[in-house]
PDB file of C-alpha atoms in Angstrom:
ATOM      1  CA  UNK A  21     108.222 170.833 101.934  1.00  0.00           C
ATOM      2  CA  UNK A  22     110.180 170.085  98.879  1.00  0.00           C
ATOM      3  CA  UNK A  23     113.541 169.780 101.163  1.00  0.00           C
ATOM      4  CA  UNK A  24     111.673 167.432 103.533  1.00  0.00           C
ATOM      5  CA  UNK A  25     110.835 165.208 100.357  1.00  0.00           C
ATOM      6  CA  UNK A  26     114.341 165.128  99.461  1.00  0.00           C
ATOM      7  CA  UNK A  27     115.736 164.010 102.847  1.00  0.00           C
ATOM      8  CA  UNK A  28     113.035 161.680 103.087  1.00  0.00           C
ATOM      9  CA  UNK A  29     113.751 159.523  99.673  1.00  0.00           C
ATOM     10  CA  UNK A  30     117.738 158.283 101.012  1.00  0.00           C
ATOM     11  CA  UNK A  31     115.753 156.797 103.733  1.00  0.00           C
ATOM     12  CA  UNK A  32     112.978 155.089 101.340  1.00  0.00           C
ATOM     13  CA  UNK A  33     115.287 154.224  98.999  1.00  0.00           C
ATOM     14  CA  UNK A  34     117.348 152.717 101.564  1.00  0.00           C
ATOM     15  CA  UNK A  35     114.942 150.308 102.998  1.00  0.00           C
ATOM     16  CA  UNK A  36     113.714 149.242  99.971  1.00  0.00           C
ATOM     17  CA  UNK A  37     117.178 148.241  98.429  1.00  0.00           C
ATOM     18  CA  UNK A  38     117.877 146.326 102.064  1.00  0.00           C
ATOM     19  CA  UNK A  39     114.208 144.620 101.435  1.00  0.00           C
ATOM     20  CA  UNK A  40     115.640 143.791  97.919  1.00  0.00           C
ATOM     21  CA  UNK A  41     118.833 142.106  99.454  1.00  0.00           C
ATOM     22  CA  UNK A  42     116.754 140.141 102.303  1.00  0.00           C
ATOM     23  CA  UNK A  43     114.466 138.621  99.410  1.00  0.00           C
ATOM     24  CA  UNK A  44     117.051 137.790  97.378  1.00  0.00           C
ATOM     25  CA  UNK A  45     119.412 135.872  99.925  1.00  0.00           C
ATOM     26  CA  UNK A  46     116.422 134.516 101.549  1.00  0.00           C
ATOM     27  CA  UNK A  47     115.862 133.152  97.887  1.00  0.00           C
ATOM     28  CA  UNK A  48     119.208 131.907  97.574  1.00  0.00           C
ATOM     29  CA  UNK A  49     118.890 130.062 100.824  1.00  0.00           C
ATOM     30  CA  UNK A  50     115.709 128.118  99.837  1.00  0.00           C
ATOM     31  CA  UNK A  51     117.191 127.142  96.422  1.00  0.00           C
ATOM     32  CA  UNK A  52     120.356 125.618  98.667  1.00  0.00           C
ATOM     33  CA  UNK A  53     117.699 123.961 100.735  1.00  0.00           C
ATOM     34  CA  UNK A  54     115.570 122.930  98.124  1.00  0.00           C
ATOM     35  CA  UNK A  55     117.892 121.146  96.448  1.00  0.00           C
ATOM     36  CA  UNK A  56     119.604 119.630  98.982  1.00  0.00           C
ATOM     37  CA  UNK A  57     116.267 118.431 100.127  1.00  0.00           C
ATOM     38  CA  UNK A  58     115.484 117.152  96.500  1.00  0.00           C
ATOM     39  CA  UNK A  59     118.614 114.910  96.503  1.00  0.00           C
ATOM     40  CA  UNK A  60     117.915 113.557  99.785  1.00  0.00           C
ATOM     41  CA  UNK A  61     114.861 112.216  98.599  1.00  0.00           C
ATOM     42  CA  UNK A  62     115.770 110.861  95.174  1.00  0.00           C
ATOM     43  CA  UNK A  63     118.330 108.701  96.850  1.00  0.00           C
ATOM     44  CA  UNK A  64     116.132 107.846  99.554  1.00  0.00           C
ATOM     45  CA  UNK A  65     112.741 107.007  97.512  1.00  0.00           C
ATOM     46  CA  UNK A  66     114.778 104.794  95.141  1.00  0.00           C
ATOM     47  CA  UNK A  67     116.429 102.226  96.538  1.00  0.00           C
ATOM     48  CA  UNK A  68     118.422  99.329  94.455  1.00  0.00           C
ATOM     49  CA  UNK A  69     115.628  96.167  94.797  1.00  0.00           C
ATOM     50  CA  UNK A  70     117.103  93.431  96.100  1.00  0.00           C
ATOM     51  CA  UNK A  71     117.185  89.337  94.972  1.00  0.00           C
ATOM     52  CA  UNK A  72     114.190  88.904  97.637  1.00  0.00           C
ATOM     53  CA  UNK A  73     112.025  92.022  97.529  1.00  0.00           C
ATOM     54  CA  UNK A  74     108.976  91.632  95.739  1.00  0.00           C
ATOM     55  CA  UNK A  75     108.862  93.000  92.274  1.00  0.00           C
ATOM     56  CA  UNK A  76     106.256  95.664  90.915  1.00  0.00           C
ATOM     57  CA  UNK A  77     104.307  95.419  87.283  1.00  0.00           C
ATOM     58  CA  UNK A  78     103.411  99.086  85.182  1.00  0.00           C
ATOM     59  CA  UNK A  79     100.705  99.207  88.031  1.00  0.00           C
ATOM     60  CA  UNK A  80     102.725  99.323  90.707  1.00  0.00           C
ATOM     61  CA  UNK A  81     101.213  96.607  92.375  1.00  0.00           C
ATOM     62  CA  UNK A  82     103.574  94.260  94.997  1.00  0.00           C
ATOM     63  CA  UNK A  83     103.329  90.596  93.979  1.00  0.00           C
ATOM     64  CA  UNK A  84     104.364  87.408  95.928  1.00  0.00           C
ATOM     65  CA  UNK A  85     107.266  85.748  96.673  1.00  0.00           C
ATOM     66  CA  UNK A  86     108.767  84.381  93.412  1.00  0.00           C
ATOM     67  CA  UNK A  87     109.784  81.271  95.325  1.00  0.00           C
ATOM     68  CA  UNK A  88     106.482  80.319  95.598  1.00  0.00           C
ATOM     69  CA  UNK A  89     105.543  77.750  92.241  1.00  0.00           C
ATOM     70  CA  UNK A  90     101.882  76.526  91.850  1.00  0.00           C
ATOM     71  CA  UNK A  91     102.500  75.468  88.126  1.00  0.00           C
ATOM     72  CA  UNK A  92     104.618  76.371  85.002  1.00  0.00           C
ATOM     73  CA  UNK A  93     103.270  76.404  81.981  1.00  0.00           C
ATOM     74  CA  UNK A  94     105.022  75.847  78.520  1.00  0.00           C
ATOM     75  CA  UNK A  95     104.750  78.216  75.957  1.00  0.00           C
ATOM     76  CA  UNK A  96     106.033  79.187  72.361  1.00  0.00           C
ATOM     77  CA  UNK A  97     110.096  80.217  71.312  1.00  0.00           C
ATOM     78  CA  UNK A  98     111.114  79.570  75.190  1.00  0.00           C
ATOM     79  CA  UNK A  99     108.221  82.006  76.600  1.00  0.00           C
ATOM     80  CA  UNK A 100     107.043  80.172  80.000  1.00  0.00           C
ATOM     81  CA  UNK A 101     104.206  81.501  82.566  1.00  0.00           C
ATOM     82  CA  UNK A 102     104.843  81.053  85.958  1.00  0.00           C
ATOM     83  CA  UNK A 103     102.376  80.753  88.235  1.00  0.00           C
ATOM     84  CA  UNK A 104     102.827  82.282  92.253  1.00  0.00           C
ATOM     85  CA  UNK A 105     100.021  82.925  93.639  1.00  0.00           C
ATOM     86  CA  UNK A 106      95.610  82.102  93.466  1.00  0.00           C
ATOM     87  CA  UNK A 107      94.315  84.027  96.192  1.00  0.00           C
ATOM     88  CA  UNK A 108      90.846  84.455  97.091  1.00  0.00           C
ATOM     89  CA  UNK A 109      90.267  87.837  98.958  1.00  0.00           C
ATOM     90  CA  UNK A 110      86.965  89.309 101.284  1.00  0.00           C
ATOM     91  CA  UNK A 111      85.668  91.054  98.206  1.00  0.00           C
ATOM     92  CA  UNK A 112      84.607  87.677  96.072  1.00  0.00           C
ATOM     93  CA  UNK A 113      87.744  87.737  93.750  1.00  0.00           C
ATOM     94  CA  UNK A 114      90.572  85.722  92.853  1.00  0.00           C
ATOM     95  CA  UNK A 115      93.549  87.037  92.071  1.00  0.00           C
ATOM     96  CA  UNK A 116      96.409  84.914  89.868  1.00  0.00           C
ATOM     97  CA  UNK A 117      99.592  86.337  90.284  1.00  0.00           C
ATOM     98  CA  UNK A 118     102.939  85.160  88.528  1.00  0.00           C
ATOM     99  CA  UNK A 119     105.311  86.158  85.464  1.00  0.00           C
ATOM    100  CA  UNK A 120     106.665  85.425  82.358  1.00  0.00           C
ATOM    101  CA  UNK A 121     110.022  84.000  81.656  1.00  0.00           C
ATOM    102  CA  UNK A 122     111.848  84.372  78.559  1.00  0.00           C
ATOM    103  CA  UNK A 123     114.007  81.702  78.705  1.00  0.00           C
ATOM    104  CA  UNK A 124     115.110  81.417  75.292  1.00  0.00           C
ATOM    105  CA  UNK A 125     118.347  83.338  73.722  1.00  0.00           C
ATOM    106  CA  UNK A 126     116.170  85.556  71.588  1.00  0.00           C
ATOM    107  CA  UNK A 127     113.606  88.472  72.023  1.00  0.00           C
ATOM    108  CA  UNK A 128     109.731  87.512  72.191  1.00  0.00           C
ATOM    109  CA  UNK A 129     106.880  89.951  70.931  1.00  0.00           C
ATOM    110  CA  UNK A 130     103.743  89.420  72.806  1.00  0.00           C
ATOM    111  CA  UNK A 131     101.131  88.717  70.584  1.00  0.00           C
ATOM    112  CA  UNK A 132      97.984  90.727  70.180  1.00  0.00           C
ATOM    113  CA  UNK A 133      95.967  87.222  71.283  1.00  0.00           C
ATOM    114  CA  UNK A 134      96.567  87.934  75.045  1.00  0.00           C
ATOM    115  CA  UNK A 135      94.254  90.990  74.927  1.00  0.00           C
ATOM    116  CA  UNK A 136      91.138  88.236  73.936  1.00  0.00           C
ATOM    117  CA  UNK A 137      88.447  88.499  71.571  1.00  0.00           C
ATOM    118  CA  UNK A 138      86.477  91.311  72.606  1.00  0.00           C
ATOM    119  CA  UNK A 139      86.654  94.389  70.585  1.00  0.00           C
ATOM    120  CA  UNK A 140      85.957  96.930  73.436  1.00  0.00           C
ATOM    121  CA  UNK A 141      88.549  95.593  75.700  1.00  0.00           C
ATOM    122  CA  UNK A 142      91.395  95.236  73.111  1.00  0.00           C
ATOM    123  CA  UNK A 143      90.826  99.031  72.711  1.00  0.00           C
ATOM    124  CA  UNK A 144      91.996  99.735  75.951  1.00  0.00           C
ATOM    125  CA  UNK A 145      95.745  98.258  75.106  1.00  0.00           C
ATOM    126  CA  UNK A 146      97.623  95.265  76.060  1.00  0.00           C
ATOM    127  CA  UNK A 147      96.532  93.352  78.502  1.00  0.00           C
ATOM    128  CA  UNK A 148      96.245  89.454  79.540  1.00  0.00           C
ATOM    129  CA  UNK A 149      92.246  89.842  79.080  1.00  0.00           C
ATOM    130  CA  UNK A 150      92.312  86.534  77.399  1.00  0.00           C
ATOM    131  CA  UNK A 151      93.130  83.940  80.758  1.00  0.00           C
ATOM    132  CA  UNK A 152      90.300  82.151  81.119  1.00  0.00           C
ATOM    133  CA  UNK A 153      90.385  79.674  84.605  1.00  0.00           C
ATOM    134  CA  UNK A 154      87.759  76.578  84.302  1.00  0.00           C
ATOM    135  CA  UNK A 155      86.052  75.057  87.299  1.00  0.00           C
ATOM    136  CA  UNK A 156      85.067  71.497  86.090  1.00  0.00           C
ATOM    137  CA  UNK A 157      83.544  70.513  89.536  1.00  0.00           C
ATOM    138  CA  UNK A 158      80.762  72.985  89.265  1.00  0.00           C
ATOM    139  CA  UNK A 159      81.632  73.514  85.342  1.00  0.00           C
ATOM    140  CA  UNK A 160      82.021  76.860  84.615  1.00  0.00           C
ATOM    141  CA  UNK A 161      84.134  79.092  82.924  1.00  0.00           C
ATOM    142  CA  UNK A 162      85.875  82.343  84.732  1.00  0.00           C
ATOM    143  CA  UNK A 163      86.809  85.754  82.834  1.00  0.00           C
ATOM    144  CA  UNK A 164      88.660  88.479  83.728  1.00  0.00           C
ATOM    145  CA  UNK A 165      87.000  90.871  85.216  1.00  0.00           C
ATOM    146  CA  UNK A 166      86.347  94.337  83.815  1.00  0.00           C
ATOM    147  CA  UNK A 167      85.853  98.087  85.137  1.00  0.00           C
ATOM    148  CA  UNK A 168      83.121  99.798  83.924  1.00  0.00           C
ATOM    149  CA  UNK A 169      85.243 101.353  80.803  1.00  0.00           C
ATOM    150  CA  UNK A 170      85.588  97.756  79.951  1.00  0.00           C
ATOM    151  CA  UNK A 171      89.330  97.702  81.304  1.00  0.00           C
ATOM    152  CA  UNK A 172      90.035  94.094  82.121  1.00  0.00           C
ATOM    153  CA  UNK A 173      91.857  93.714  85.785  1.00  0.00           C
ATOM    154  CA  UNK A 174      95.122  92.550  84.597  1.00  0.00           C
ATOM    155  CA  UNK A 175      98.952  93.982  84.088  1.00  0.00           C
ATOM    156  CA  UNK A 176      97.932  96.258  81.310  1.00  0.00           C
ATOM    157  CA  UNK A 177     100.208  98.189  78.927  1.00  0.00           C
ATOM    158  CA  UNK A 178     103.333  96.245  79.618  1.00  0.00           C
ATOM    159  CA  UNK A 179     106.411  97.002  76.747  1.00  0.00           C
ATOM    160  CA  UNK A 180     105.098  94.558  73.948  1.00  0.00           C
ATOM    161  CA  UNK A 181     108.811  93.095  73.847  1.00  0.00           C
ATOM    162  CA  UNK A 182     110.400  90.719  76.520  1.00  0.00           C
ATOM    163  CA  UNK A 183     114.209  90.522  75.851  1.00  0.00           C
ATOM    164  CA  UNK A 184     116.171  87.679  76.410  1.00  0.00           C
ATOM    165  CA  UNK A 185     116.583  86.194  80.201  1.00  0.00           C
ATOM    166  CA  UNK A 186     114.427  88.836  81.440  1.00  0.00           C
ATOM    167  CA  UNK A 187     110.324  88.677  83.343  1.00  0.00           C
ATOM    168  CA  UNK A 188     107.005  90.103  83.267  1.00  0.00           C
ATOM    169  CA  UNK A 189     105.467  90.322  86.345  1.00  0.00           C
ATOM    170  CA  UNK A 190     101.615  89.958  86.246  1.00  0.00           C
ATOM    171  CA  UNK A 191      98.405  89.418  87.822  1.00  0.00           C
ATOM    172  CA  UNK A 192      94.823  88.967  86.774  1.00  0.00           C
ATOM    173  CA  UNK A 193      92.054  89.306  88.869  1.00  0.00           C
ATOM    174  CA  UNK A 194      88.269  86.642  88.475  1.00  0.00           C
ATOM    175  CA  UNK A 195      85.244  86.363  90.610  1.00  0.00           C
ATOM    176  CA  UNK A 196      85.900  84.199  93.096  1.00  0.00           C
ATOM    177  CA  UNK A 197      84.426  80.421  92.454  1.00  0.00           C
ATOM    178  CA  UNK A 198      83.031  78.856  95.612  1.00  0.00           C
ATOM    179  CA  UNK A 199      84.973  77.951  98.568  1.00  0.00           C
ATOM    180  CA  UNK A 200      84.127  74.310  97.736  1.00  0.00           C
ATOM    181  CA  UNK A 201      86.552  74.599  94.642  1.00  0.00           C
ATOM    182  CA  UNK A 202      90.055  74.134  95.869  1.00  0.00           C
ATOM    183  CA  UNK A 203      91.667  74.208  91.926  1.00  0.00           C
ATOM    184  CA  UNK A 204      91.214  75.185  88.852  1.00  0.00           C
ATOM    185  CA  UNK A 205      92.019  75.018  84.765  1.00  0.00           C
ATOM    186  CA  UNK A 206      94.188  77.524  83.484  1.00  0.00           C
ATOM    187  CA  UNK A 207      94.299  78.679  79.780  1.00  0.00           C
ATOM    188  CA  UNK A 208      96.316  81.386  77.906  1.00  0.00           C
ATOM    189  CA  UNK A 209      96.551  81.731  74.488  1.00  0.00           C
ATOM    190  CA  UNK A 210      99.958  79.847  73.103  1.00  0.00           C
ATOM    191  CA  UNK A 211     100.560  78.250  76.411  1.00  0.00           C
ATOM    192  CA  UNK A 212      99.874  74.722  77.835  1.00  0.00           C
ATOM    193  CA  UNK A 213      96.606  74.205  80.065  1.00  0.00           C
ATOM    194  CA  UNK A 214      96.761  72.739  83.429  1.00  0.00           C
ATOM    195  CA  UNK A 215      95.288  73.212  87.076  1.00  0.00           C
ATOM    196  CA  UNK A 216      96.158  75.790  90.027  1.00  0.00           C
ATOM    197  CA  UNK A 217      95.204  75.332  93.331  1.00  0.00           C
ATOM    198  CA  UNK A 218      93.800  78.331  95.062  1.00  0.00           C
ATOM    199  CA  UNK A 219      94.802  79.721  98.491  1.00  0.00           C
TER     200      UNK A 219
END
């Protein structure tokens, strides 16, 4: 019995070393794959945006056409906001869309302002929870709207610097005024106020 054992272990140990070597370059294989698959899709899931591709906020949401103007508004140290877009949409919103242009030589901070007034929203971060849009034909005043943790339904945590020649894509999102109202007042805190019409 004890010689049986003994001629029976080369054989074990044999199969187990060849199970060894078909694991290991079946391993080796899937590494080469895996990384070769990896690449592929890096340099496929990143490609360089182009002059007319819409461009994408924090949020990762797709805004208009830049060539698209519905008003420009003035601000302070060269800052203007550039309005695209005031679409209504099925769901009883409006959504502004546009960006900001530094057009000055020098750096501008955001200021804590833009997140409004209202403690439980500025907890949530930067934000532009302080655009306000007026309807003067049926006189009322439009906020932005909230989710129920209180985040407002704008670009939110956006770098609190905007470097010289460069944008900030945003949007902002109301309830939708009437279909009657074809325009309405804009205000932001250290811009100019003026009147958007709505798509």
């Amino acid at each position: 019995m004890s010689i049986r054992h003994v001629r029976t272990t080369p054989r074990i140990g044999a199969a187990a070393l060849l199970a060894a070597v078909l694991t290991f370059s079946l391993a080796a294989c899937g590494d080469e794959d895996g990384k070769g698959q990896g690449q592929g899709n890096a340099s496929s899931s990143a490609p360089t945006p182009g002059k007319d591709e819409p461009t994408k906020s924090g949020d990762g949401k797709t805004y208009p056409d830049t060539s698209t103007v519905l008003a420009t508004f003035k601000g302070e140290k060269g800052l203007e906001m550039v309005v695209h877009e005031a679409k209504r949409d099925s769901g009883g919103f409006l959504t502004v869309t546009g960006e900001f242009k530094n057009t000055s030589g020098n750096g501008y901070t955001t200021p804590v302002q833009w997140n409004g007034l209202e403690q439980d929203v500025a907890l949530t971060g930067s934000s532009l929870a302080a655009m306000t849009l007026t309807d003067s034909k049926d006189k009322k005043r439009y906020y932005v709207l909230r989710d129920t943790d209180n985040r407002p339904l704008t670009t939110t945590k956006y770098t609190s610097l905007i470097k010289a020649g460069e944008t900030l894509p945003f949007f902002a999102q109301f309830p939708s005024p009437p279909n009657t109202t074809t325009e309405v007042g804009l205000t932001f805190p250290g811009f100019t106020t003026g009147t958007i019409e709505i798509s």
